[in-house]
Each structure stands twice: as structure tokens, then as C-alpha cells.
Amino acid sequence: MRLLLIMLRKELKGYFLNPFGWVVFAFVTAMQGAALSTAMKGFRDSPRQDSLVWAVFHTPLFWFWFLFIFPLITMRTFAEEERSGTLEGLLTAPVRTWQVVLSKYGASLLFYILLWIPTYIQFRMYEWVTDVPPAYAPGAMIGAYSVIFLMGAAFTAIGCLASALTSSQIIAGLLTIGLLVLQYFLGYVTVIWGESFRAAPLFHYISSQEHLHYFTRGMLDTRPVVYYLSVTIFILFITYQVVDYRRWRR
């Protein structure tokens, strides 16, 4: 465990000692700030029944920039080390494969979580600046950040797997965004083809749009929790197998 924590700390430092990590940090803060401003303008122009949290996470550009976070975070995890030749030294060191995978995944996920701290402060600034009660219920806030975490855990695992499959950061990034966009559009299958086929409940079950829709209303559901955690564990298992294969192939 001590070795895993050392490796995790090293990987996490890589995000903050690299200017690219701060660029991603600034990008997420700016985009979420723009979404908050857009939502508040909508509240000013016309009364709404939805909470501010729901409105912020349903702005037109949310999914566009949200999905692009993950290739930016994960494309360097394995691909860069494979390209530079440092992965070979790491895999021949006295560390276990699962420690390598978990340290890189854990650092990516922790960095992803830290990206959302400024967005929480932005929501709270609404209270501090206006000195009026927040335009959202605590349940909506808890639900929104819960589903953001769950999606992040699964999508970060997908990004790590894509990075483990290639030595090119660009290919890893394109593969990640391709898989995430595919997963996103699977949520629209029932919208396009209706509910008349047997597999319709499956597409509802995996629809990230529906999960975000319900969670941002404060309606918590255990099914998305099971789905995202299962996907995370399964993808990490495949990543372990890919990295372990590389280790013993050497």
C-alpha cells in the first residue's frame, strides 16, 4: 500500500508540475463559469421551475466540453511513457502491474475531482454575492456532483484503457473521445427509434443524459451507481490485462 501511495503521489504531481494540467484546470473553470452565467441569464429573462443546478448542467455546450475533459486527462497516462521508453523501466521495476494501473488511474481520477472544486465555489458565490437563498435544493447539488463523480470514474477508466493500447497520445485521445461520443449517442437510441423494441430499457439504463437529468433534480437512483461502478471495474480489469501482457512480453 505504501508503494502504491508513493506512485499515486508521483503521478498526481505530474498534473500540477506540467503547464498542461493548469490549462485543463482553467478550461473547466471557465466553461463551467460560462454555463453558470448562461443559466443565471435565463433565470433573469424568464421565470423557471427548474433549479439553478439543473439549468447549469443542461446548457447546450455542457456535453461538448465535458466529454473532452477525459482525453485531455488520460491520453498521457500510458501512451507518453510508452513513447518515451520509461514505461519499460517501470514495468521491470519491483512493482506489481495492478499498482501501476491503479496509481495512474487514481491520479487521473483525483485530478478530475479537483477540477470540480472551483465549480462548487462558483455555485456558493451565488449566495455570497447576492445574499439571497440559493436557487437550488441541497439534494440537487448532492445528486449533480454524485453523478458527475460516477461518470468521471467510468470515463476516466475508458481513457486509461485507450492510452494503454497505444504509444501515441493523439490516437489515445481520439479513441477515448470516440468511445465516449458513442456512449453518449447510445442514450438517444430510444429518442430516435422509440420505445417499441425489447432493448429499449437497456438504452435507458446506460443513458448518461437521463442519469444527469434525474440526479440534478435530486432524485438519487442506485442503478446508475451499479452501472458506472461495474463499467469502471471491468475497464480497469481489461487495462490491467493489457499492461500485464506488455510486461511479460518484454
C-alpha positions as a Markdown table, in Angstrom:
| # | Residue | x | y | z |
|---|---|---|---|---|
| 1 | Met | 0.0 | 0.0 | 0.0 |
| 2 | Arg | 2.9 | 2.4 | 0.8 |
| 3 | Leu | 4.4 | 1.8 | -2.6 |
| 4 | Leu | 1.0 | 2.5 | -4.3 |
| 5 | Leu | 0.6 | 5.8 | -2.4 |
| 6 | Ile | 4.1 | 6.8 | -3.5 |
| 7 | Met | 3.4 | 6.1 | -7.1 |
| 8 | Leu | 0.0 | 7.8 | -6.8 |
| 9 | Arg | 1.6 | 10.9 | -5.4 |
| 10 | Lys | 4.2 | 10.9 | -8.2 |
| 11 | Glu | 1.5 | 10.6 | -10.9 |
| 12 | Leu | -0.6 | 13.4 | -9.3 |
| 13 | Lys | 2.3 | 15.7 | -9.1 |
| 14 | Gly | 2.8 | 15.3 | -12.9 |
| 15 | Tyr | -0.5 | 17.1 | -13.5 |
| 16 | Phe | 0.4 | 20.1 | -11.4 |
| 17 | Leu | 4.1 | 20.3 | -12.4 |
| 18 | Asn | 3.0 | 20.4 | -16.1 |
| 19 | Pro | 1.5 | 23.6 | -17.5 |
| 20 | Phe | -0.9 | 21.5 | -19.5 |
| 21 | Gly | -2.6 | 20.4 | -16.2 |
| 22 | Trp | -3.2 | 24.0 | -15.3 |
| 23 | Val | -4.6 | 24.7 | -18.8 |
| 24 | Val | -7.2 | 21.9 | -18.3 |
| 25 | Phe | -8.0 | 23.3 | -14.8 |
| 26 | Ala | -8.5 | 26.8 | -16.3 |
| 27 | Phe | -10.6 | 25.4 | -19.2 |
| 28 | Val | -13.0 | 23.5 | -16.9 |
| 29 | Thr | -13.4 | 26.5 | -14.6 |
| 30 | Ala | -14.0 | 28.9 | -17.5 |
| 31 | Met | -16.5 | 26.6 | -19.2 |
| 32 | Gln | -18.5 | 25.9 | -16.0 |
| 33 | Gly | -18.4 | 29.6 | -15.2 |
| 34 | Ala | -19.9 | 30.4 | -18.6 |
| 35 | Ala | -22.5 | 27.7 | -18.1 |
| 36 | Leu | -23.5 | 29.3 | -14.7 |
| 37 | Ser | -23.6 | 32.8 | -16.3 |
| 38 | Thr | -25.8 | 31.5 | -19.1 |
| 39 | Ala | -28.2 | 29.7 | -16.7 |
| 40 | Met | -28.5 | 32.8 | -14.5 |
| 41 | Lys | -29.2 | 35.0 | -17.5 |
| 42 | Gly | -32.0 | 32.5 | -18.4 |
| 43 | Phe | -33.4 | 32.9 | -14.9 |
| 44 | Arg | -33.3 | 36.7 | -15.2 |
| 45 | Asp | -35.1 | 36.7 | -18.6 |
| 46 | Ser | -37.9 | 34.4 | -17.7 |
| 47 | Pro | -39.2 | 32.5 | -14.6 |
| 48 | Arg | -38.3 | 28.8 | -14.4 |
| 49 | Gln | -39.4 | 25.9 | -12.3 |
| 50 | Asp | -36.1 | 24.1 | -12.6 |
| 51 | Ser | -33.3 | 24.7 | -10.1 |
| 52 | Leu | -30.1 | 26.6 | -11.0 |
| 53 | Val | -28.1 | 23.3 | -10.7 |
| 54 | Trp | -30.3 | 21.6 | -13.3 |
| 55 | Ala | -30.1 | 24.6 | -15.6 |
| 56 | Val | -26.3 | 24.8 | -15.4 |
| 57 | Phe | -25.8 | 21.1 | -16.3 |
| 58 | His | -28.3 | 21.3 | -19.1 |
| 59 | Thr | -26.8 | 24.2 | -21.1 |
| 60 | Pro | -26.3 | 23.3 | -24.8 |
| 61 | Leu | -22.5 | 23.1 | -24.6 |
| 62 | Phe | -22.2 | 21.1 | -21.5 |
| 63 | Trp | -21.7 | 17.6 | -23.0 |
| 64 | Phe | -19.4 | 19.0 | -25.7 |
| 65 | Trp | -16.8 | 20.3 | -23.3 |
| 66 | Phe | -17.5 | 17.7 | -20.6 |
| 67 | Leu | -16.6 | 14.7 | -22.8 |
| 68 | Phe | -13.4 | 16.4 | -24.0 |
| 69 | Ile | -12.0 | 16.5 | -20.4 |
| 70 | Phe | -11.2 | 12.8 | -20.3 |
| 71 | Pro | -8.9 | 12.5 | -23.3 |
| 72 | Leu | -7.0 | 15.6 | -22.1 |
| 73 | Ile | -6.6 | 14.0 | -18.6 |
| 74 | Thr | -5.8 | 10.4 | -19.6 |
| 75 | Met | -4.1 | 10.4 | -23.0 |
| 76 | Arg | -0.6 | 10.8 | -21.4 |
| 77 | Thr | -1.0 | 8.2 | -18.7 |
| 78 | Phe | 0.4 | 5.2 | -20.5 |
| 79 | Ala | 1.0 | 6.4 | -24.1 |
| 80 | Glu | 3.6 | 9.0 | -23.2 |
| 81 | Glu | 5.6 | 6.6 | -21.1 |
| 82 | Glu | 5.4 | 4.0 | -23.8 |
| 83 | Arg | 6.6 | 6.6 | -26.4 |
| 84 | Ser | 9.5 | 7.9 | -24.2 |
| 85 | Gly | 10.5 | 4.4 | -23.1 |
| 86 | Thr | 10.0 | 5.0 | -19.4 |
| 87 | Leu | 7.1 | 2.5 | -19.2 |
| 88 | Glu | 9.6 | -0.3 | -19.9 |
| 89 | Gly | 11.7 | 0.7 | -16.9 |
| 90 | Leu | 8.5 | 1.0 | -14.7 |
| 91 | Leu | 7.3 | -2.5 | -15.7 |
| 92 | Thr | 10.6 | -4.1 | -15.0 |
| 93 | Ala | 10.8 | -2.4 | -11.6 |
| 94 | Pro | 9.8 | -4.4 | -8.4 |
| 95 | Val | 6.2 | -3.2 | -8.6 |
| 96 | Arg | 3.0 | -5.1 | -9.4 |
| 97 | Thr | 1.0 | -4.4 | -12.5 |
| 98 | Trp | -2.1 | -3.6 | -10.5 |
| 99 | Gln | -0.1 | -0.9 | -8.6 |
| 100 | Val | 0.9 | 0.7 | -11.9 |
| 101 | Val | -2.7 | 0.7 | -13.2 |
| 102 | Leu | -4.3 | 1.9 | -10.0 |
| 103 | Ser | -1.7 | 4.6 | -9.4 |
| 104 | Lys | -2.2 | 6.1 | -12.9 |
| 105 | Tyr | -6.0 | 5.7 | -12.8 |
| 106 | Gly | -6.2 | 7.0 | -9.2 |
| 107 | Ala | -4.1 | 10.1 | -10.1 |
| 108 | Ser | -6.3 | 10.8 | -13.1 |
| 109 | Leu | -9.5 | 10.5 | -11.1 |
| 110 | Leu | -8.2 | 12.6 | -8.3 |
| 111 | Phe | -7.2 | 15.3 | -10.7 |
| 112 | Tyr | -10.7 | 15.1 | -12.3 |
| 113 | Ile | -12.3 | 15.5 | -8.9 |
| 114 | Leu | -10.1 | 18.5 | -8.1 |
| 115 | Leu | -11.3 | 20.1 | -11.4 |
| 116 | Trp | -14.8 | 20.5 | -9.9 |
| 117 | Ile | -13.8 | 22.3 | -6.7 |
| 118 | Pro | -13.9 | 25.7 | -8.4 |
| 119 | Thr | -17.3 | 24.9 | -9.9 |
| 120 | Tyr | -18.7 | 24.2 | -6.4 |
| 121 | Ile | -17.3 | 27.6 | -5.2 |
| 122 | Gln | -19.0 | 29.3 | -8.2 |
| 123 | Phe | -22.3 | 27.9 | -7.0 |
| 124 | Arg | -21.7 | 29.1 | -3.5 |
| 125 | Met | -20.7 | 32.5 | -4.7 |
| 126 | Tyr | -24.3 | 32.9 | -5.8 |
| 127 | Glu | -25.3 | 33.0 | -2.1 |
| 128 | Trp | -22.3 | 35.1 | -1.0 |
| 129 | Val | -22.7 | 37.8 | -3.7 |
| 130 | Thr | -26.5 | 38.1 | -3.9 |
| 131 | Asp | -27.1 | 37.5 | -0.2 |
| 132 | Val | -30.3 | 35.6 | -1.1 |
| 133 | Pro | -31.1 | 31.9 | -0.6 |
| 134 | Pro | -29.7 | 29.6 | -3.3 |
| 135 | Ala | -31.9 | 28.8 | -6.3 |
| 136 | Tyr | -31.4 | 25.1 | -5.8 |
| 137 | Ala | -32.0 | 22.4 | -3.1 |
| 138 | Pro | -29.2 | 20.6 | -1.3 |
| 139 | Gly | -30.4 | 17.4 | -2.9 |
| 140 | Ala | -29.9 | 18.7 | -6.4 |
| 141 | Met | -26.3 | 19.7 | -5.6 |
| 142 | Ile | -25.5 | 16.4 | -4.0 |
| 143 | Gly | -27.1 | 14.5 | -6.9 |
| 144 | Ala | -25.3 | 16.5 | -9.5 |
| 145 | Tyr | -21.9 | 16.0 | -8.1 |
| 146 | Ser | -22.6 | 12.4 | -7.3 |
| 147 | Val | -23.4 | 11.6 | -11.0 |
| 148 | Ile | -20.5 | 13.8 | -12.2 |
| 149 | Phe | -18.2 | 11.6 | -10.0 |
| 150 | Leu | -19.7 | 8.3 | -11.2 |
| 151 | Met | -19.5 | 9.3 | -14.8 |
| 152 | Gly | -16.0 | 10.5 | -14.3 |
| 153 | Ala | -14.9 | 7.3 | -12.7 |
| 154 | Ala | -16.1 | 5.2 | -15.6 |
| 155 | Phe | -15.0 | 7.7 | -18.4 |
| 156 | Thr | -11.5 | 8.1 | -16.8 |
| 157 | Ala | -11.1 | 4.3 | -16.8 |
| 158 | Ile | -12.0 | 4.3 | -20.5 |
| 159 | Gly | -9.4 | 6.9 | -21.2 |
| 160 | Cys | -6.7 | 5.0 | -19.3 |
| 161 | Leu | -7.5 | 1.9 | -21.4 |
| 162 | Ala | -7.3 | 3.8 | -24.6 |
| 163 | Ser | -3.9 | 5.2 | -23.5 |
| 164 | Ala | -2.7 | 1.7 | -22.6 |
| 165 | Leu | -3.5 | 0.4 | -26.1 |
| 166 | Thr | -1.2 | 2.8 | -28.0 |
| 167 | Ser | 2.1 | 4.7 | -27.7 |
| 168 | Ser | 0.5 | 7.8 | -29.4 |
| 169 | Gln | -1.2 | 10.4 | -27.3 |
| 170 | Ile | -3.2 | 11.6 | -30.3 |
| 171 | Ile | -4.5 | 8.2 | -31.1 |
| 172 | Ala | -5.3 | 7.6 | -27.4 |
| 173 | Gly | -7.2 | 10.9 | -27.2 |
| 174 | Leu | -9.2 | 10.2 | -30.4 |
| 175 | Leu | -10.0 | 6.7 | -29.3 |
| 176 | Thr | -11.2 | 8.0 | -25.9 |
| 177 | Ile | -13.4 | 10.7 | -27.4 |
| 178 | Gly | -14.7 | 8.2 | -30.0 |
| 179 | Leu | -15.8 | 5.7 | -27.3 |
| 180 | Leu | -17.4 | 8.4 | -25.1 |
| 181 | Val | -19.3 | 10.0 | -28.0 |
| 182 | Leu | -20.6 | 6.5 | -28.9 |
| 183 | Gln | -21.7 | 6.0 | -25.4 |
| 184 | Tyr | -23.4 | 9.4 | -25.4 |
| 185 | Phe | -25.3 | 8.8 | -28.6 |
| 186 | Leu | -26.5 | 5.4 | -27.4 |
| 187 | Gly | -28.6 | 7.4 | -24.9 |
| 188 | Tyr | -30.5 | 8.8 | -27.9 |
| 189 | Val | -31.5 | 5.4 | -29.4 |
| 190 | Thr | -34.9 | 5.4 | -27.7 |
| 191 | Val | -35.4 | 9.0 | -28.8 |
| 192 | Ile | -34.8 | 8.1 | -32.5 |
| 193 | Trp | -36.4 | 4.7 | -32.7 |
| 194 | Gly | -39.0 | 5.0 | -29.9 |
| 195 | Glu | -39.8 | 2.5 | -27.1 |
| 196 | Ser | -41.3 | -0.3 | -29.2 |
| 197 | Phe | -38.3 | -2.7 | -29.2 |
| 198 | Arg | -37.3 | -5.0 | -26.4 |
| 199 | Ala | -33.8 | -3.5 | -25.8 |
| 200 | Ala | -35.3 | 0.0 | -25.0 |
| 201 | Pro | -34.9 | -0.4 | -21.2 |
| 202 | Leu | -31.2 | -1.3 | -21.7 |
| 203 | Phe | -30.6 | 2.0 | -23.5 |
| 204 | His | -32.4 | 3.9 | -20.8 |
| 205 | Tyr | -30.2 | 2.1 | -18.3 |
| 206 | Ile | -27.0 | 3.3 | -19.9 |
| 207 | Ser | -28.1 | 6.8 | -20.9 |
| 208 | Ser | -25.8 | 9.3 | -19.2 |
| 209 | Gln | -28.2 | 12.1 | -20.3 |
| 210 | Glu | -31.0 | 10.5 | -18.3 |
| 211 | His | -28.8 | 9.9 | -15.3 |
| 212 | Leu | -27.7 | 13.6 | -15.3 |
| 213 | His | -31.3 | 14.7 | -15.8 |
| 214 | Tyr | -32.6 | 12.8 | -12.8 |
| 215 | Phe | -29.7 | 13.3 | -10.4 |
| 216 | Thr | -29.6 | 17.1 | -11.0 |
| 217 | Arg | -33.3 | 17.1 | -9.8 |
| 218 | Gly | -32.2 | 15.5 | -6.6 |
| 219 | Met | -33.6 | 12.1 | -7.4 |
| 220 | Leu | -30.9 | 9.5 | -6.5 |
| 221 | Asp | -31.0 | 6.0 | -8.0 |
| 222 | Thr | -28.9 | 3.0 | -7.3 |
| 223 | Arg | -29.0 | 1.6 | -10.8 |
| 224 | Pro | -26.6 | 4.2 | -12.3 |
| 225 | Val | -24.3 | 3.7 | -9.4 |
| 226 | Val | -24.2 | -0.1 | -10.1 |
| 227 | Tyr | -23.8 | 0.6 | -13.9 |
| 228 | Tyr | -20.9 | 3.1 | -13.6 |
| 229 | Leu | -19.0 | 1.2 | -10.9 |
| 230 | Ser | -19.4 | -2.0 | -12.9 |
| 231 | Val | -18.1 | -0.3 | -16.1 |
| 232 | Thr | -15.2 | 1.1 | -14.1 |
| 233 | Ile | -14.1 | -2.2 | -12.6 |
| 234 | Phe | -14.5 | -4.0 | -15.9 |
| 235 | Ile | -12.5 | -1.5 | -17.9 |
| 236 | Leu | -9.7 | -1.4 | -15.2 |
| 237 | Phe | -9.5 | -5.2 | -15.4 |
| 238 | Ile | -9.0 | -5.0 | -19.2 |
| 239 | Thr | -6.4 | -2.3 | -18.7 |
| 240 | Tyr | -4.6 | -4.5 | -16.2 |
| 241 | Gln | -4.6 | -7.3 | -18.7 |
| 242 | Val | -3.2 | -5.1 | -21.5 |
| 243 | Val | -0.4 | -3.6 | -19.3 |
| 244 | Asp | 0.4 | -7.1 | -17.8 |
| 245 | Tyr | 0.6 | -8.5 | -21.3 |
| 246 | Arg | 3.1 | -5.8 | -22.2 |
| 247 | Arg | 5.1 | -6.5 | -19.1 |
| 248 | Trp | 5.6 | -10.2 | -19.7 |
| 249 | Arg | 6.1 | -9.7 | -23.4 |
| 250 | Arg | 9.3 | -7.8 | -22.6 |
